Amino acid sequence: MKASQLFGIQIKCKNGENEGYIMAISRVEDKIEGYICCNEQENEFFASSAGAKINGGTMCAVKTGKRSKGSRNLKLGQPVYGEDGKFIGYVDDYNIASNRITGAQVGRRKFSFDRLTIGDVVIVRNDKTRTEIAAKDMFIGAITSTQ
């Protein structure tokens, strides 16, 4: 599923107290914690993603509550840069599976979540750089060992 498919979707909480639409996705690292929702009176509420199911274009949430302090909103359209500072593009969408963010779509390119650092901008870490650092650390460890 794509994150963009969730924005604006109607939501009903099983307790019957809250109904509205999803206006933001709350995440902690790669886990979807829940959804920031808004009702017809423009009052916000938080619906947990645990146990939430989509049925016929409407999401049914099990419970409402508060988001954790360490959560961040998932945003589309953020600028994306490589480790070297080169501009790559803008986040078009995020891929979601089993309440986890698995990757980002930037133009025609896809990046797995484990390569992303998400803040005000998104930084894509280079796999080659991590391999080079690991090799360098192994080399330094080998020549400095006193065996």
Coordinates of N, CA and C in Angstrom, one line a residue:
M1 N 0.8 -1.2 0.0 CA 0.0 0.0 0.0 C 0.9 1.2 0.0
K2 N 0.4 2.3 -0.6 CA 1.1 3.6 -0.6 C 0.5 4.5 0.5
A3 N 1.4 5.3 1.1 CA 1.0 6.2 2.1 C -0.1 7.2 1.6
S4 N 0.1 7.6 0.3 CA -0.8 8.6 -0.3 C -2.3 8.1 -0.3
Q5 N -2.4 6.7 -0.3 CA -3.8 6.2 -0.4 C -4.5 6.3 1.0
L6 N -3.8 6.6 2.0 CA -4.4 6.7 3.4 C -4.8 8.2 3.7
F7 N -4.2 9.2 3.1 CA -4.5 10.5 3.4 C -6.0 10.8 2.8
G8 N -6.8 11.4 3.7 CA -8.2 11.7 3.3 C -9.2 10.6 3.4
I9 N -8.7 9.3 3.7 CA -9.6 8.2 3.8 C -10.5 8.4 5.1
Q10 N -11.8 8.0 4.9 CA -12.7 8.1 6.1 C -12.3 7.1 7.1
I11 N -12.4 7.5 8.4 CA -12.1 6.6 9.5 C -13.2 6.6 10.5
K12 N -13.5 5.5 11.0 CA -14.5 5.3 12.1 C -13.9 4.5 13.2
C13 N -14.0 4.9 14.4 CA -13.5 4.2 15.6 C -14.5 3.3 16.1
K14 N -14.1 2.1 16.5 CA -15.1 1.1 17.0 C -15.9 1.6 18.2
N15 N -15.3 2.5 19.0 CA -16.1 2.9 20.2 C -17.2 3.9 19.8
G16 N -17.3 4.2 18.5 CA -18.4 5.0 18.0 C -18.3 6.5 18.3
E17 N -17.2 6.9 19.1 CA -17.1 8.3 19.5 C -16.5 9.2 18.4
N18 N -15.6 8.6 17.7 CA -14.9 9.5 16.7 C -15.1 9.0 15.3
E19 N -15.4 9.9 14.4 CA -15.5 9.7 13.0 C -14.9 10.9 12.3
G20 N -14.2 10.6 11.2 CA -13.6 11.7 10.4 C -12.8 11.2 9.3
Y21 N -11.7 11.9 9.0 CA -10.8 11.5 7.9 C -9.3 11.6 8.4
I22 N -8.5 10.8 7.7 CA -7.0 10.8 8.1 C -6.4 12.0 7.4
M23 N -5.7 12.8 8.2 CA -5.0 14.0 7.6 C -3.5 13.9 7.8
A24 N -3.0 12.9 8.6 CA -1.6 12.7 8.7 C -1.3 11.3 9.3
I25 N -0.1 10.8 9.0 CA 0.3 9.5 9.5 C 1.4 9.8 10.5
S26 N 1.3 9.2 11.7 CA 2.3 9.3 12.7 C 3.2 8.1 12.7
R27 N 4.5 8.3 12.8 CA 5.4 7.2 12.7 C 6.5 7.3 13.8
V28 N 7.0 6.2 14.2 CA 8.2 6.1 15.1 C 9.1 5.2 14.4
E29 N 10.2 5.8 13.9 CA 11.2 5.2 13.0 C 10.4 4.7 11.8
D30 N 10.4 3.3 11.6 CA 9.7 2.8 10.4 C 8.4 2.3 10.7
K31 N 7.9 2.4 11.9 CA 6.6 1.8 12.4 C 5.5 2.9 12.3
I32 N 4.4 2.5 11.7 CA 3.2 3.4 11.7 C 2.6 3.3 13.1
E33 N 2.6 4.4 13.8 CA 2.1 4.4 15.2 C 0.6 4.6 15.1
G34 N 0.1 5.4 14.2 CA -1.3 5.7 14.2 C -1.6 6.8 13.2
Y35 N -2.8 7.4 13.3 CA -3.2 8.4 12.3 C -3.8 9.6 13.0
I36 N -3.4 10.8 12.6 CA -3.9 12.0 13.1 C -5.2 12.3 12.2
C37 N -6.3 12.4 12.9 CA -7.5 12.5 12.2 C -8.3 13.8 12.5
C38 N -9.3 14.1 11.8 CA -10.0 15.3 12.0 C -11.5 15.0 11.7
N39 N -12.4 15.5 12.6 CA -13.8 15.2 12.4 C -14.5 16.4 11.7
E40 N -15.8 16.4 11.5 CA -16.5 17.4 10.8 C -16.4 18.8 11.4
Q41 N -16.2 18.8 12.7 CA -16.0 20.1 13.5 C -14.6 20.6 13.5
E42 N -13.7 19.9 12.7 CA -12.3 20.2 12.6 C -11.5 19.9 13.9
N43 N -12.1 19.1 14.8 CA -11.4 18.6 16.0 C -10.5 17.5 15.7
E44 N -9.3 17.5 16.1 CA -8.3 16.5 15.9 C -8.4 15.4 16.9
F45 N -8.2 14.1 16.4 CA -8.0 13.0 17.4 C -7.0 12.0 16.8
F46 N -6.5 11.2 17.6 CA -5.5 10.2 17.2 C -6.1 8.8 17.3
A47 N -5.9 8.1 16.2 CA -6.4 6.7 16.1 C -5.2 5.8 16.0
S48 N -5.1 4.8 16.8 CA -4.0 3.9 16.8 C -4.0 3.0 15.6
S49 N -2.9 2.6 15.0 CA -2.8 1.8 13.9 C -3.0 0.3 14.3
A50 N -2.7 0.0 15.5 CA -2.9 -1.4 16.0 C -4.3 -1.9 15.8
G51 N -4.5 -2.9 15.0 CA -5.8 -3.5 14.8 C -6.7 -2.7 13.8
A52 N -6.2 -1.6 13.2 CA -6.9 -0.9 12.2 C -7.0 -1.6 10.9
K53 N -8.2 -1.6 10.3 CA -8.4 -2.3 9.1 C -9.2 -1.5 8.1
I54 N -8.8 -1.6 6.8 CA -9.5 -0.8 5.7 C -10.6 -1.8 5.2
N55 N -11.8 -1.2 5.1 CA -12.9 -2.0 4.6 C -13.8 -1.1 3.7
G56 N -13.7 -1.4 2.4 CA -14.6 -0.6 1.4 C -14.3 0.9 1.4
G57 N -13.0 1.3 1.5 CA -12.6 2.7 1.4 C -12.7 3.4 2.8
T58 N -13.1 2.7 3.8 CA -13.2 3.3 5.2 C -12.3 2.5 6.1
M59 N -11.6 3.2 6.9 CA -10.7 2.6 7.9 C -11.5 2.4 9.2
C60 N -11.5 1.3 9.8 CA -12.0 1.0 11.1 C -10.9 0.9 12.1
A61 N -10.8 1.8 13.1 CA -9.8 1.8 14.1 C -10.3 1.2 15.4
V62 N -9.4 0.5 16.1 CA -9.8 -0.1 17.3 C -10.0 0.9 18.4
K63 N -9.0 1.7 18.6 CA -9.0 2.7 19.7 C -8.4 4.0 19.4
T64 N -8.7 5.0 20.2 CA -8.1 6.3 20.0 C -7.2 6.5 21.3
G65 N -6.5 7.6 21.3 CA -5.6 7.8 22.4 C -4.7 9.0 22.1
K66 N -3.4 8.9 22.6 CA -2.4 9.9 22.3 C -1.2 9.4 21.6
R67 N -0.6 10.2 20.8 CA 0.6 9.7 20.2 C 1.8 9.9 21.1
S68 N 2.8 9.1 20.9 CA 4.0 9.1 21.7 C 4.8 10.4 21.4
K69 N 5.6 10.8 22.4 CA 6.4 12.0 22.2 C 7.5 11.9 21.1
G70 N 8.0 10.7 20.9 CA 9.0 10.5 19.8 C 8.5 10.3 18.4
S71 N 7.2 10.5 18.2 CA 6.6 10.2 16.9 C 6.8 11.5 16.0
R72 N 6.8 11.2 14.7 CA 6.9 12.3 13.7 C 5.9 12.0 12.6
N73 N 5.4 13.1 12.0 CA 4.5 12.9 10.9 C 5.2 12.5 9.6
L74 N 4.6 11.6 8.9 CA 5.1 11.2 7.6 C 4.7 12.2 6.6
K75 N 5.6 12.8 5.8 CA 5.3 13.8 4.9 C 5.7 13.5 3.5
L76 N 4.8 13.8 2.6 CA 5.2 13.6 1.1 C 5.7 14.9 0.6
G77 N 6.5 14.9 -0.4 CA 7.0 16.1 -1.0 C 8.3 16.6 -0.4
Q78 N 8.8 15.9 0.6 CA 10.1 16.4 1.2 C 11.2 16.3 0.2
P79 N 12.2 17.2 0.2 CA 13.4 17.1 -0.7 C 14.2 15.9 -0.2
V80 N 14.9 15.3 -1.2 CA 15.7 14.1 -0.9 C 17.1 14.4 -1.4
Y81 N 18.1 14.1 -0.6 CA 19.5 14.4 -0.9 C 20.3 13.1 -0.7
G82 N 21.4 12.9 -1.5 CA 22.3 11.8 -1.2 C 23.3 12.3 -0.1
E83 N 24.1 11.3 0.4 CA 25.0 11.6 1.4 C 26.0 12.7 1.0
D84 N 26.3 12.7 -0.3 CA 27.2 13.7 -0.9 C 26.6 15.1 -1.0
G85 N 25.3 15.3 -0.7 CA 24.7 16.6 -0.7 C 24.0 16.8 -2.1
K86 N 24.1 15.9 -3.0 CA 23.4 16.0 -4.3 C 21.9 15.9 -4.1
F87 N 21.2 16.8 -4.8 CA 19.7 16.7 -4.8 C 19.2 15.6 -5.7
I88 N 18.4 14.7 -5.1 CA 17.9 13.6 -5.9 C 16.5 13.8 -6.4
G89 N 15.6 14.5 -5.6 CA 14.3 14.8 -6.0 C 13.4 15.0 -4.8
Y90 N 12.1 14.7 -4.9 CA 11.2 14.9 -3.8 C 10.5 13.6 -3.6
V91 N 10.1 13.3 -2.3 CA 9.4 12.1 -2.0 C 8.0 12.1 -2.6
D92 N 7.7 11.2 -3.5 CA 6.4 11.1 -4.2 C 5.5 10.3 -3.3
D93 N 6.0 9.3 -2.7 CA 5.2 8.4 -1.8 C 6.1 7.5 -1.0
Y94 N 5.5 6.9 0.0 CA 6.1 5.8 0.8 C 5.4 4.5 0.7
N95 N 6.1 3.4 0.6 CA 5.5 2.1 0.6 C 5.3 1.6 2.0
I96 N 4.1 1.1 2.3 CA 3.8 0.6 3.6 C 3.3 -0.9 3.5
A97 N 3.8 -1.7 4.4 CA 3.4 -3.1 4.5 C 3.4 -3.5 6.0
S98 N 2.3 -4.0 6.5 CA 2.1 -4.5 7.8 C 2.5 -3.4 8.9
N99 N 2.0 -2.2 8.7 CA 2.2 -1.1 9.5 C 3.6 -0.6 9.6
R100 N 4.4 -0.9 8.6 CA 5.8 -0.5 8.6 C 6.1 0.2 7.3
I101 N 6.9 1.2 7.3 CA 7.4 1.9 6.1 C 8.5 1.1 5.5
T102 N 8.4 0.6 4.3 CA 9.4 -0.2 3.7 C 10.3 0.5 2.8
G103 N 9.8 1.6 2.3 CA 10.7 2.4 1.3 C 10.0 3.7 0.9
A104 N 10.8 4.4 0.0 CA 10.3 5.7 -0.5 C 10.4 5.7 -2.0
Q105 N 9.5 6.3 -2.6 CA 9.5 6.5 -4.1 C 9.8 7.9 -4.4
V106 N 10.9 8.1 -5.1 CA 11.4 9.4 -5.5 C 11.6 9.4 -7.0
G107 N 10.6 10.0 -7.7 CA 10.6 10.0 -9.1 C 10.4 8.5 -9.5
R108 N 11.3 8.1 -10.4 CA 11.3 6.7 -10.8 C 12.2 5.8 -10.0
R109 N 12.8 6.3 -9.0 CA 13.7 5.6 -8.1 C 13.0 5.2 -6.8
K110 N 13.4 4.0 -6.3 CA 12.9 3.5 -5.0 C 14.1 3.3 -4.1
F111 N 13.9 3.7 -2.9 CA 14.9 3.5 -1.8 C 14.3 2.7 -0.7
S112 N 15.0 1.7 -0.2 CA 14.5 1.0 1.0 C 14.7 1.9 2.2
F113 N 13.8 1.6 3.2 CA 13.8 2.5 4.4 C 15.1 2.4 5.2
D114 N 15.8 1.3 5.2 CA 17.0 1.2 5.9 C 18.1 2.1 5.4
R115 N 17.9 2.7 4.2 CA 18.9 3.6 3.7 C 18.5 5.1 3.9
L116 N 17.4 5.3 4.5 CA 16.8 6.7 4.7 C 17.0 7.2 6.1
T117 N 17.4 8.5 6.1 CA 17.3 9.3 7.4 C 16.3 10.4 7.1
I118 N 15.2 10.3 7.9 CA 14.1 11.3 7.6 C 14.1 12.3 8.7
G119 N 14.1 13.6 8.3 CA 14.0 14.7 9.2 C 13.2 15.8 8.4
D120 N 13.8 17.0 8.4 CA 13.2 18.1 7.6 C 13.4 17.8 6.1
V121 N 14.5 17.1 5.8 CA 14.8 16.6 4.5 C 15.0 15.1 4.7
V122 N 15.1 14.4 3.5 CA 15.4 12.9 3.6 C 16.8 12.8 3.0
I123 N 17.6 12.0 3.7 CA 19.0 11.7 3.3 C 19.0 10.2 2.9
V124 N 19.5 9.9 1.7 CA 19.7 8.6 1.3 C 21.2 8.2 1.5
R125 N 21.4 7.2 2.4 CA 22.7 6.7 2.7 C 23.2 5.8 1.5
N126 N 24.4 5.9 1.2 CA 25.0 5.1 0.1 C 25.4 3.8 0.7
D127 N 25.0 2.6 0.1 CA 25.4 1.3 0.5 C 26.9 1.1 0.4
K128 N 27.5 1.7 -0.7 CA 28.9 1.5 -0.9 C 29.7 2.2 0.2
T129 N 29.2 3.3 0.7 CA 29.9 4.0 1.8 C 30.0 3.1 3.1
R130 N 28.9 2.5 3.4 CA 28.8 1.6 4.6 C 29.8 0.4 4.4
T131 N 29.9 -0.1 3.2 CA 30.8 -1.2 2.9 C 32.2 -0.8 3.1
E132 N 32.5 0.4 2.5 CA 33.9 0.9 2.6 C 34.3 1.2 4.1
I133 N 33.4 1.7 4.9 CA 33.7 2.0 6.3 C 33.9 0.6 7.0
A134 N 33.1 -0.4 6.8 CA 33.3 -1.7 7.4 C 34.6 -2.3 7.0
A135 N 35.0 -2.2 5.8 CA 36.3 -2.8 5.3 C 37.4 -2.0 6.0
K136 N 37.3 -0.7 6.1 CA 38.4 0.1 6.7 C 38.5 -0.3 8.2
D137 N 37.4 -0.4 8.9 CA 37.4 -0.8 10.3 C 38.0 -2.2 10.5
M138 N 37.7 -3.1 9.6 CA 38.3 -4.4 9.7 C 39.8 -4.4 9.5
F139 N 40.2 -3.6 8.5 CA 41.7 -3.4 8.2 C 42.4 -2.8 9.4
I140 N 41.8 -1.8 10.0 CA 42.5 -1.1 11.1 C 42.5 -2.1 12.3
G141 N 41.4 -2.8 12.5 CA 41.4 -3.8 13.6 C 42.5 -4.9 13.4
A142 N 42.7 -5.3 12.2 CA 43.6 -6.3 11.9 C 45.1 -5.9 12.1
I143 N 45.4 -4.6 11.7 CA 46.8 -4.2 11.9 C 47.1 -3.7 13.3
T144 N 46.1 -3.4 14.0 CA 46.3 -2.9 15.4 C 46.2 -4.0 16.5
S145 N 45.7 -5.2 16.0 CA 45.6 -6.3 17.0 C 47.0 -6.7 17.5
T146 N 47.1 -7.1 18.7 CA 48.4 -7.5 19.3 C 48.4 -9.0 19.6
Q147 N 48.0 -9.8 18.6 CA 48.0 -11.2 18.8 C 49.2 -11.8 18.2

